[in-house]
């Protein structure tokens, strides 16, 4: 399975934008890039996913590099409720199961 | 609101006991998954199912079995619980169609199982 690399932790101030990077240099052409987050004591929650083009939804934006070897999750205005561990995951093939790495622990300061 | 529910948030069992973890989804999803999550190891897939009465082994099926008699329910069974099965167990579901790789997975809140 293709691997992803994320920073262990990041800090942000409330109401400021946050850019969470992910490197996936061994991504294959059919791998989707998914982002999930996990709040303390909860199950993971889907955030966004994409294949080649940038994507926007009500939670976040996903910017995908042209060569697809990296991507960035953008939270436009961080809130205290966005404090969580964010996972960048590649999903390909027919199985579709998730393989979570260590993720980035995002702290949001008031 | 879409929902995946798990029968218990916390469970304490003794070594050798048979343990049942239940998962129910109300979204009419074809795919259901059981994962365990351990510190430093991320999520690991135990079993998954793409249809009723269908099951396939994931990465760590040893010591576990599953049952999918109805579309909305996917049960994880620990035949004889051991201390190394102490973990957070997460159930998820996703719809078929659009390519499995592109499908969002919906997770339950998890069951923290302690085996003494």
PDB file of C-alpha atoms in Angstrom:
ATOM      1  CA  UNK A   1       0.000   0.000   0.000  1.00  0.00           C
ATOM      2  CA  UNK A   2       1.181   3.487  -0.785  1.00  0.00           C
ATOM      3  CA  UNK A   3       2.405   5.376   2.253  1.00  0.00           C
ATOM      4  CA  UNK A   4       1.667   8.881   3.416  1.00  0.00           C
ATOM      5  CA  UNK A   5       3.814  11.220   5.480  1.00  0.00           C
ATOM      6  CA  UNK A   6       2.347  13.902   7.705  1.00  0.00           C
ATOM      7  CA  UNK A   7       3.771  16.144  10.432  1.00  0.00           C
ATOM      8  CA  UNK A   8       3.156  14.753  13.905  1.00  0.00           C
ATOM      9  CA  UNK A   9       1.525  17.910  15.196  1.00  0.00           C
ATOM     10  CA  UNK A  10       0.496  21.420  14.222  1.00  0.00           C
ATOM     11  CA  UNK A  11      -0.882  24.404  16.068  1.00  0.00           C
ATOM     12  CA  UNK A  12      -3.309  27.026  14.916  1.00  0.00           C
ATOM     13  CA  UNK A  13      -5.105  30.025  16.329  1.00  0.00           C
ATOM     14  CA  UNK A  14      -8.855  30.103  16.351  1.00  0.00           C
ATOM     15  CA  UNK A  15     -10.469  31.637  13.257  1.00  0.00           C
ATOM     16  CA  UNK A  16      -7.259  31.421  11.254  1.00  0.00           C
ATOM     17  CA  UNK A  17      -6.790  29.167   8.220  1.00  0.00           C
ATOM     18  CA  UNK A  18      -4.936  25.903   8.677  1.00  0.00           C
ATOM     19  CA  UNK A  19      -3.007  24.059   5.981  1.00  0.00           C
ATOM     20  CA  UNK A  20      -2.328  20.418   6.791  1.00  0.00           C
ATOM     21  CA  UNK A  21       0.214  18.854   4.410  1.00  0.00           C
ATOM     22  CA  UNK A  22       0.518  15.265   3.286  1.00  0.00           C
ATOM     23  CA  UNK A  23       3.207  13.678   1.126  1.00  0.00           C
ATOM     24  CA  UNK A  24       2.421  10.561  -0.883  1.00  0.00           C
ATOM     25  CA  UNK A  25       5.222  10.247  -3.406  1.00  0.00           C
ATOM     26  CA  UNK A  26       4.439   6.593  -4.246  1.00  0.00           C
ATOM     27  CA  UNK A  27       0.785   7.199  -5.071  1.00  0.00           C
ATOM     28  CA  UNK A  28      -0.555   5.175  -7.986  1.00  0.00           C
ATOM     29  CA  UNK A  29      -2.840   6.454 -10.701  1.00  0.00           C
ATOM     30  CA  UNK A  30      -5.950   4.854  -9.237  1.00  0.00           C
ATOM     31  CA  UNK A  31      -5.417   5.864  -5.598  1.00  0.00           C
ATOM     32  CA  UNK A  32      -7.932   8.257  -4.104  1.00  0.00           C
ATOM     33  CA  UNK A  33      -6.722  10.713  -1.476  1.00  0.00           C
ATOM     34  CA  UNK A  34      -8.976  10.704   1.568  1.00  0.00           C
ATOM     35  CA  UNK A  35      -8.859  12.792   4.711  1.00  0.00           C
ATOM     36  CA  UNK A  36     -10.459  11.730   7.959  1.00  0.00           C
ATOM     37  CA  UNK A  37     -10.259  13.239  11.394  1.00  0.00           C
ATOM     38  CA  UNK A  38     -10.724  11.757  14.823  1.00  0.00           C
ATOM     39  CA  UNK A  39     -11.825  13.799  17.784  1.00  0.00           C
ATOM     40  CA  UNK A  40     -10.940  12.525  21.258  1.00  0.00           C
ATOM     41  CA  UNK A  41     -12.976   9.482  22.303  1.00  0.00           C
ATOM     42  CA  UNK A  42     -14.846   9.320  18.991  1.00  0.00           C
ATOM     43  CA  UNK A  43     -14.727   7.250  15.849  1.00  0.00           C
ATOM     44  CA  UNK A  44     -13.055   8.718  12.752  1.00  0.00           C
ATOM     45  CA  UNK A  45     -15.062  11.166  10.705  1.00  0.00           C
ATOM     46  CA  UNK A  46     -14.809  11.626   6.950  1.00  0.00           C
ATOM     47  CA  UNK A  47     -13.629  15.091   5.911  1.00  0.00           C
ATOM     48  CA  UNK A  48     -13.029  15.108   2.167  1.00  0.00           C
ATOM     49  CA  UNK A  49     -11.556  13.097  -0.685  1.00  0.00           C
ATOM     50  CA  UNK A  50     -10.315  13.628  -4.225  1.00  0.00           C
ATOM     51  CA  UNK A  51      -8.528  12.009  -7.120  1.00  0.00           C
ATOM     52  CA  UNK A  52      -6.908  14.671  -9.275  1.00  0.00           C
ATOM     53  CA  UNK A  53      -8.781  17.956  -9.046  1.00  0.00           C
ATOM     54  CA  UNK A  54      -9.069  20.234  -6.044  1.00  0.00           C
ATOM     55  CA  UNK A  55     -12.214  19.651  -4.022  1.00  0.00           C
ATOM     56  CA  UNK A  56     -14.340  21.797  -1.746  1.00  0.00           C
ATOM     57  CA  UNK A  57     -17.061  20.864   0.694  1.00  0.00           C
ATOM     58  CA  UNK A  58     -18.685  22.445   3.714  1.00  0.00           C
ATOM     59  CA  UNK A  59     -15.962  21.198   6.041  1.00  0.00           C
ATOM     60  CA  UNK A  60     -12.751  21.868   4.130  1.00  0.00           C
ATOM     61  CA  UNK A  61     -10.893  22.160   0.853  1.00  0.00           C
ATOM     62  CA  UNK A  62      -8.453  19.680  -0.612  1.00  0.00           C
ATOM     63  CA  UNK A  63      -5.645  20.932  -2.803  1.00  0.00           C
ATOM     64  CA  UNK A  64      -3.909  18.211  -4.824  1.00  0.00           C
ATOM     65  CA  UNK A  65      -0.543  18.822  -6.445  1.00  0.00           C
ATOM     66  CA  UNK A  66      -0.388  18.455 -10.196  1.00  0.00           C
ATOM     67  CA  UNK A  67       1.868  15.394  -9.925  1.00  0.00           C
ATOM     68  CA  UNK A  68      -0.379  14.032  -7.132  1.00  0.00           C
ATOM     69  CA  UNK A  69       2.619  13.374  -4.903  1.00  0.00           C
ATOM     70  CA  UNK A  70       1.328  15.683  -2.224  1.00  0.00           C
ATOM     71  CA  UNK A  71      -1.891  17.248  -1.037  1.00  0.00           C
ATOM     72  CA  UNK A  72      -3.023  19.822   1.486  1.00  0.00           C
ATOM     73  CA  UNK A  73      -6.139  19.872   3.593  1.00  0.00           C
ATOM     74  CA  UNK A  74      -7.320  23.423   4.180  1.00  0.00           C
ATOM     75  CA  UNK A  75      -9.551  24.423   7.051  1.00  0.00           C
ATOM     76  CA  UNK A  76     -10.565  27.948   6.185  1.00  0.00           C
ATOM     77  CA  UNK A  77     -11.308  29.159   9.711  1.00  0.00           C
ATOM     78  CA  UNK A  78     -10.209  26.867  12.498  1.00  0.00           C
ATOM     79  CA  UNK A  79     -12.491  26.525  15.495  1.00  0.00           C
ATOM     80  CA  UNK A  80     -11.841  24.859  18.827  1.00  0.00           C
ATOM     81  CA  UNK A  81     -13.999  21.942  17.641  1.00  0.00           C
ATOM     82  CA  UNK A  82     -11.515  21.294  14.837  1.00  0.00           C
ATOM     83  CA  UNK A  83      -8.892  20.118  17.330  1.00  0.00           C
ATOM     84  CA  UNK A  84      -8.383  16.486  16.336  1.00  0.00           C
ATOM     85  CA  UNK A  85      -5.992  14.052  14.723  1.00  0.00           C
ATOM     86  CA  UNK A  86      -6.169  14.396  10.925  1.00  0.00           C
ATOM     87  CA  UNK A  87      -5.348  11.412   8.770  1.00  0.00           C
ATOM     88  CA  UNK A  88      -4.361  11.487   5.112  1.00  0.00           C
ATOM     89  CA  UNK A  89      -5.082   8.117   3.513  1.00  0.00           C
ATOM     90  CA  UNK A  90      -4.680   6.634   0.072  1.00  0.00           C
ATOM     91  CA  UNK A  91      -7.326   4.192  -1.031  1.00  0.00           C
ATOM     92  CA  UNK A  92      -7.078   2.167  -4.180  1.00  0.00           C
ATOM     93  CA  UNK A  93      -8.076  -1.101  -5.704  1.00  0.00           C
ATOM     94  CA  UNK A  94     -11.301  -2.902  -5.094  1.00  0.00           C
ATOM     95  CA  UNK A  95     -11.188  -3.361  -1.356  1.00  0.00           C
ATOM     96  CA  UNK A  96     -11.530   0.209  -0.144  1.00  0.00           C
ATOM     97  CA  UNK A  97     -10.513  -0.376   3.434  1.00  0.00           C
ATOM     98  CA  UNK A  98      -8.747   2.379   5.303  1.00  0.00           C
ATOM     99  CA  UNK A  99      -5.183   2.187   6.502  1.00  0.00           C
ATOM    100  CA  UNK A 100      -4.537   4.964   8.974  1.00  0.00           C
ATOM    101  CA  UNK A 101      -1.037   6.195   9.690  1.00  0.00           C
ATOM    102  CA  UNK A 102      -0.135   8.321  12.696  1.00  0.00           C
ATOM    103  CA  UNK A 103      -1.819  11.467  11.402  1.00  0.00           C
ATOM    104  CA  UNK A 104      -1.326  15.081  12.425  1.00  0.00           C
ATOM    105  CA  UNK A 105      -2.554  16.203  15.806  1.00  0.00           C
ATOM    106  CA  UNK A 106      -4.017  19.667  15.341  1.00  0.00           C
ATOM    107  CA  UNK A 107      -4.263  21.942  18.354  1.00  0.00           C
ATOM    108  CA  UNK A 108      -6.361  25.103  18.122  1.00  0.00           C
ATOM    109  CA  UNK A 109      -5.671  27.940  20.515  1.00  0.00           C
ATOM    110  CA  UNK A 110      -8.370  30.432  21.462  1.00  0.00           C
TER     111      UNK A 110
ATOM    112  CA  UNK B   1     -28.513  12.094  10.044  1.00  0.00           C
ATOM    113  CA  UNK B   2     -26.704   8.958   9.002  1.00  0.00           C
ATOM    114  CA  UNK B   3     -25.906   6.630  11.802  1.00  0.00           C
ATOM    115  CA  UNK B   4     -23.640   3.764  12.702  1.00  0.00           C
ATOM    116  CA  UNK B   5     -24.238   2.507  16.203  1.00  0.00           C
ATOM    117  CA  UNK B   6     -22.263   0.045  18.278  1.00  0.00           C
ATOM    118  CA  UNK B   7     -23.769  -1.940  21.106  1.00  0.00           C
ATOM    119  CA  UNK B   8     -21.449  -0.753  23.860  1.00  0.00           C
ATOM    120  CA  UNK B   9     -19.015   2.115  24.400  1.00  0.00           C
ATOM    121  CA  UNK B  10     -17.090   0.266  27.110  1.00  0.00           C
ATOM    122  CA  UNK B  11     -16.841  -3.446  27.803  1.00  0.00           C
ATOM    123  CA  UNK B  12     -14.832  -5.452  30.307  1.00  0.00           C
ATOM    124  CA  UNK B  13     -14.492  -9.205  29.824  1.00  0.00           C
ATOM    125  CA  UNK B  14     -12.390 -12.018  31.243  1.00  0.00           C
ATOM    126  CA  UNK B  15      -9.856 -14.130  29.396  1.00  0.00           C
ATOM    127  CA  UNK B  16     -11.529 -17.036  27.646  1.00  0.00           C
ATOM    128  CA  UNK B  17     -14.985 -15.476  27.448  1.00  0.00           C
ATOM    129  CA  UNK B  18     -16.853 -15.317  24.150  1.00  0.00           C
ATOM    130  CA  UNK B  19     -17.501 -11.688  23.251  1.00  0.00           C
ATOM    131  CA  UNK B  20     -20.022 -10.253  20.812  1.00  0.00           C
ATOM    132  CA  UNK B  21     -19.698  -6.737  19.424  1.00  0.00           C
ATOM    133  CA  UNK B  22     -22.701  -5.535  17.475  1.00  0.00           C
ATOM    134  CA  UNK B  23     -22.814  -2.852  14.799  1.00  0.00           C
ATOM    135  CA  UNK B  24     -25.929  -1.489  13.127  1.00  0.00           C
ATOM    136  CA  UNK B  25     -26.186   1.044  10.300  1.00  0.00           C
ATOM    137  CA  UNK B  26     -29.327   2.741   9.058  1.00  0.00           C
ATOM    138  CA  UNK B  27     -28.052   3.913   5.666  1.00  0.00           C
ATOM    139  CA  UNK B  28     -28.762   0.758   3.648  1.00  0.00           C
ATOM    140  CA  UNK B  29     -25.037   0.411   2.949  1.00  0.00           C
ATOM    141  CA  UNK B  30     -23.709  -2.724   1.305  1.00  0.00           C
ATOM    142  CA  UNK B  31     -20.196  -2.547   2.771  1.00  0.00           C
ATOM    143  CA  UNK B  32     -19.382  -2.942   6.430  1.00  0.00           C
ATOM    144  CA  UNK B  33     -16.019  -3.106   8.169  1.00  0.00           C
ATOM    145  CA  UNK B  34     -14.561  -3.976  11.545  1.00  0.00           C
ATOM    146  CA  UNK B  35     -11.290  -2.314  12.594  1.00  0.00           C
ATOM    147  CA  UNK B  36      -9.278  -2.207  15.760  1.00  0.00           C
ATOM    148  CA  UNK B  37      -7.295   0.841  16.760  1.00  0.00           C
ATOM    149  CA  UNK B  38      -4.236   0.658  18.993  1.00  0.00           C
ATOM    150  CA  UNK B  39      -1.794   3.412  19.973  1.00  0.00           C
ATOM    151  CA  UNK B  40       1.061   3.641  17.500  1.00  0.00           C
ATOM    152  CA  UNK B  41      -0.516   1.116  15.131  1.00  0.00           C
ATOM    153  CA  UNK B  42      -3.364   3.122  13.633  1.00  0.00           C
ATOM    154  CA  UNK B  43      -6.464   1.328  12.349  1.00  0.00           C
ATOM    155  CA  UNK B  44      -6.150  -2.280  11.299  1.00  0.00           C
ATOM    156  CA  UNK B  45      -8.831  -4.120   9.347  1.00  0.00           C
ATOM    157  CA  UNK B  46     -10.131  -7.301  10.963  1.00  0.00           C
ATOM    158  CA  UNK B  47     -12.960  -8.355   8.650  1.00  0.00           C
ATOM    159  CA  UNK B  48     -15.221  -6.791   6.087  1.00  0.00           C
ATOM    160  CA  UNK B  49     -18.401  -7.656   4.269  1.00  0.00           C
ATOM    161  CA  UNK B  50     -19.730  -6.528   0.901  1.00  0.00           C
ATOM    162  CA  UNK B  51     -23.112  -8.156   1.192  1.00  0.00           C
ATOM    163  CA  UNK B  52     -25.390 -10.173   3.423  1.00  0.00           C
ATOM    164  CA  UNK B  53     -23.875 -13.505   4.444  1.00  0.00           C
ATOM    165  CA  UNK B  54     -20.639 -12.517   2.766  1.00  0.00           C
ATOM    166  CA  UNK B  55     -17.408 -11.946   4.677  1.00  0.00           C
ATOM    167  CA  UNK B  56     -13.765 -11.547   3.879  1.00  0.00           C
ATOM    168  CA  UNK B  57     -10.685 -11.528   6.057  1.00  0.00           C
ATOM    169  CA  UNK B  58      -8.813  -8.323   6.583  1.00  0.00           C
ATOM    170  CA  UNK B  59      -5.263  -7.931   7.781  1.00  0.00           C
ATOM    171  CA  UNK B  60      -5.644  -9.376  11.292  1.00  0.00           C
ATOM    172  CA  UNK B  61      -8.519 -11.897  11.393  1.00  0.00           C
ATOM    173  CA  UNK B  62      -6.926 -14.372  13.816  1.00  0.00           C
ATOM    174  CA  UNK B  63      -8.984 -14.847  16.944  1.00  0.00           C
ATOM    175  CA  UNK B  64     -12.050 -13.179  15.439  1.00  0.00           C
ATOM    176  CA  UNK B  65     -15.070 -14.173  13.397  1.00  0.00           C
ATOM    177  CA  UNK B  66     -17.981 -12.185  11.992  1.00  0.00           C
ATOM    178  CA  UNK B  67     -21.615 -12.593  11.084  1.00  0.00           C
ATOM    179  CA  UNK B  68     -23.748 -10.663   8.620  1.00  0.00           C
ATOM    180  CA  UNK B  69     -27.233 -12.164   8.589  1.00  0.00           C
ATOM    181  CA  UNK B  70     -28.976  -8.877   7.789  1.00  0.00           C
ATOM    182  CA  UNK B  71     -27.812  -5.998   5.664  1.00  0.00           C
ATOM    183  CA  UNK B  72     -27.872  -3.476   8.471  1.00  0.00           C
ATOM    184  CA  UNK B  73     -26.074  -5.562  11.092  1.00  0.00           C
ATOM    185  CA  UNK B  74     -22.457  -6.744  11.234  1.00  0.00           C
ATOM    186  CA  UNK B  75     -21.294  -8.592  14.329  1.00  0.00           C
ATOM    187  CA  UNK B  76     -17.733  -9.190  15.478  1.00  0.00           C
ATOM    188  CA  UNK B  77     -17.139 -12.250  17.642  1.00  0.00           C
ATOM    189  CA  UNK B  78     -14.131 -12.937  19.810  1.00  0.00           C
ATOM    190  CA  UNK B  79     -14.300 -16.709  20.196  1.00  0.00           C
ATOM    191  CA  UNK B  80     -12.108 -16.826  23.305  1.00  0.00           C
ATOM    192  CA  UNK B  81     -11.035 -13.390  24.459  1.00  0.00           C
ATOM    193  CA  UNK B  82      -7.386 -12.832  25.281  1.00  0.00           C
ATOM    194  CA  UNK B  83      -5.589  -9.894  26.878  1.00  0.00           C
ATOM    195  CA  UNK B  84      -3.957  -8.933  23.578  1.00  0.00           C
ATOM    196  CA  UNK B  85      -7.428  -8.242  22.207  1.00  0.00           C
ATOM    197  CA  UNK B  86      -7.807  -5.312  24.578  1.00  0.00           C
ATOM    198  CA  UNK B  87      -8.359  -2.473  22.137  1.00  0.00           C
ATOM    199  CA  UNK B  88     -10.719   0.084  20.623  1.00  0.00           C
ATOM    200  CA  UNK B  89     -13.001  -1.608  18.090  1.00  0.00           C
ATOM    201  CA  UNK B  90     -14.507   0.497  15.346  1.00  0.00           C
ATOM    202  CA  UNK B  91     -17.247  -0.440  12.927  1.00  0.00           C
ATOM    203  CA  UNK B  92     -17.756   1.389   9.638  1.00  0.00           C
ATOM    204  CA  UNK B  93     -20.051   1.209   6.641  1.00  0.00           C
ATOM    205  CA  UNK B  94     -19.981   2.568   3.121  1.00  0.00           C
ATOM    206  CA  UNK B  95     -22.178   2.402   0.052  1.00  0.00           C
ATOM    207  CA  UNK B  96     -21.321   0.344  -2.980  1.00  0.00           C
ATOM    208  CA  UNK B  97     -21.062   2.033  -6.343  1.00  0.00           C
ATOM    209  CA  UNK B  98     -18.796   4.786  -7.602  1.00  0.00           C
ATOM    210  CA  UNK B  99     -15.820   2.576  -6.973  1.00  0.00           C
ATOM    211  CA  UNK B 100     -15.061   1.419  -3.472  1.00  0.00           C
ATOM    212  CA  UNK B 101     -11.960   3.556  -3.358  1.00  0.00           C
ATOM    213  CA  UNK B 102     -14.014   6.701  -3.720  1.00  0.00           C
ATOM    214  CA  UNK B 103     -16.576   5.901  -1.079  1.00  0.00           C
ATOM    215  CA  UNK B 104     -16.773   7.702   2.213  1.00  0.00           C
ATOM    216  CA  UNK B 105     -16.817   5.420   5.255  1.00  0.00           C
ATOM    217  CA  UNK B 106     -19.072   6.219   8.184  1.00  0.00           C
ATOM    218  CA  UNK B 107     -17.806   5.151  11.571  1.00  0.00           C
ATOM    219  CA  UNK B 108     -19.502   4.225  14.775  1.00  0.00           C
ATOM    220  CA  UNK B 109     -18.351   5.714  18.109  1.00  0.00           C
ATOM    221  CA  UNK B 110     -16.230   2.680  18.933  1.00  0.00           C
ATOM    222  CA  UNK B 111     -16.215   0.085  21.696  1.00  0.00           C
ATOM    223  CA  UNK B 112     -13.325   0.123  24.126  1.00  0.00           C
ATOM    224  CA  UNK B 113     -12.849  -3.498  25.136  1.00  0.00           C
ATOM    225  CA  UNK B 114     -10.716  -4.502  28.092  1.00  0.00           C
ATOM    226  CA  UNK B 115      -9.891  -8.167  28.558  1.00  0.00           C
ATOM    227  CA  UNK B 116      -8.672  -9.035  32.045  1.00  0.00           C
TER     228      UNK B 116
END
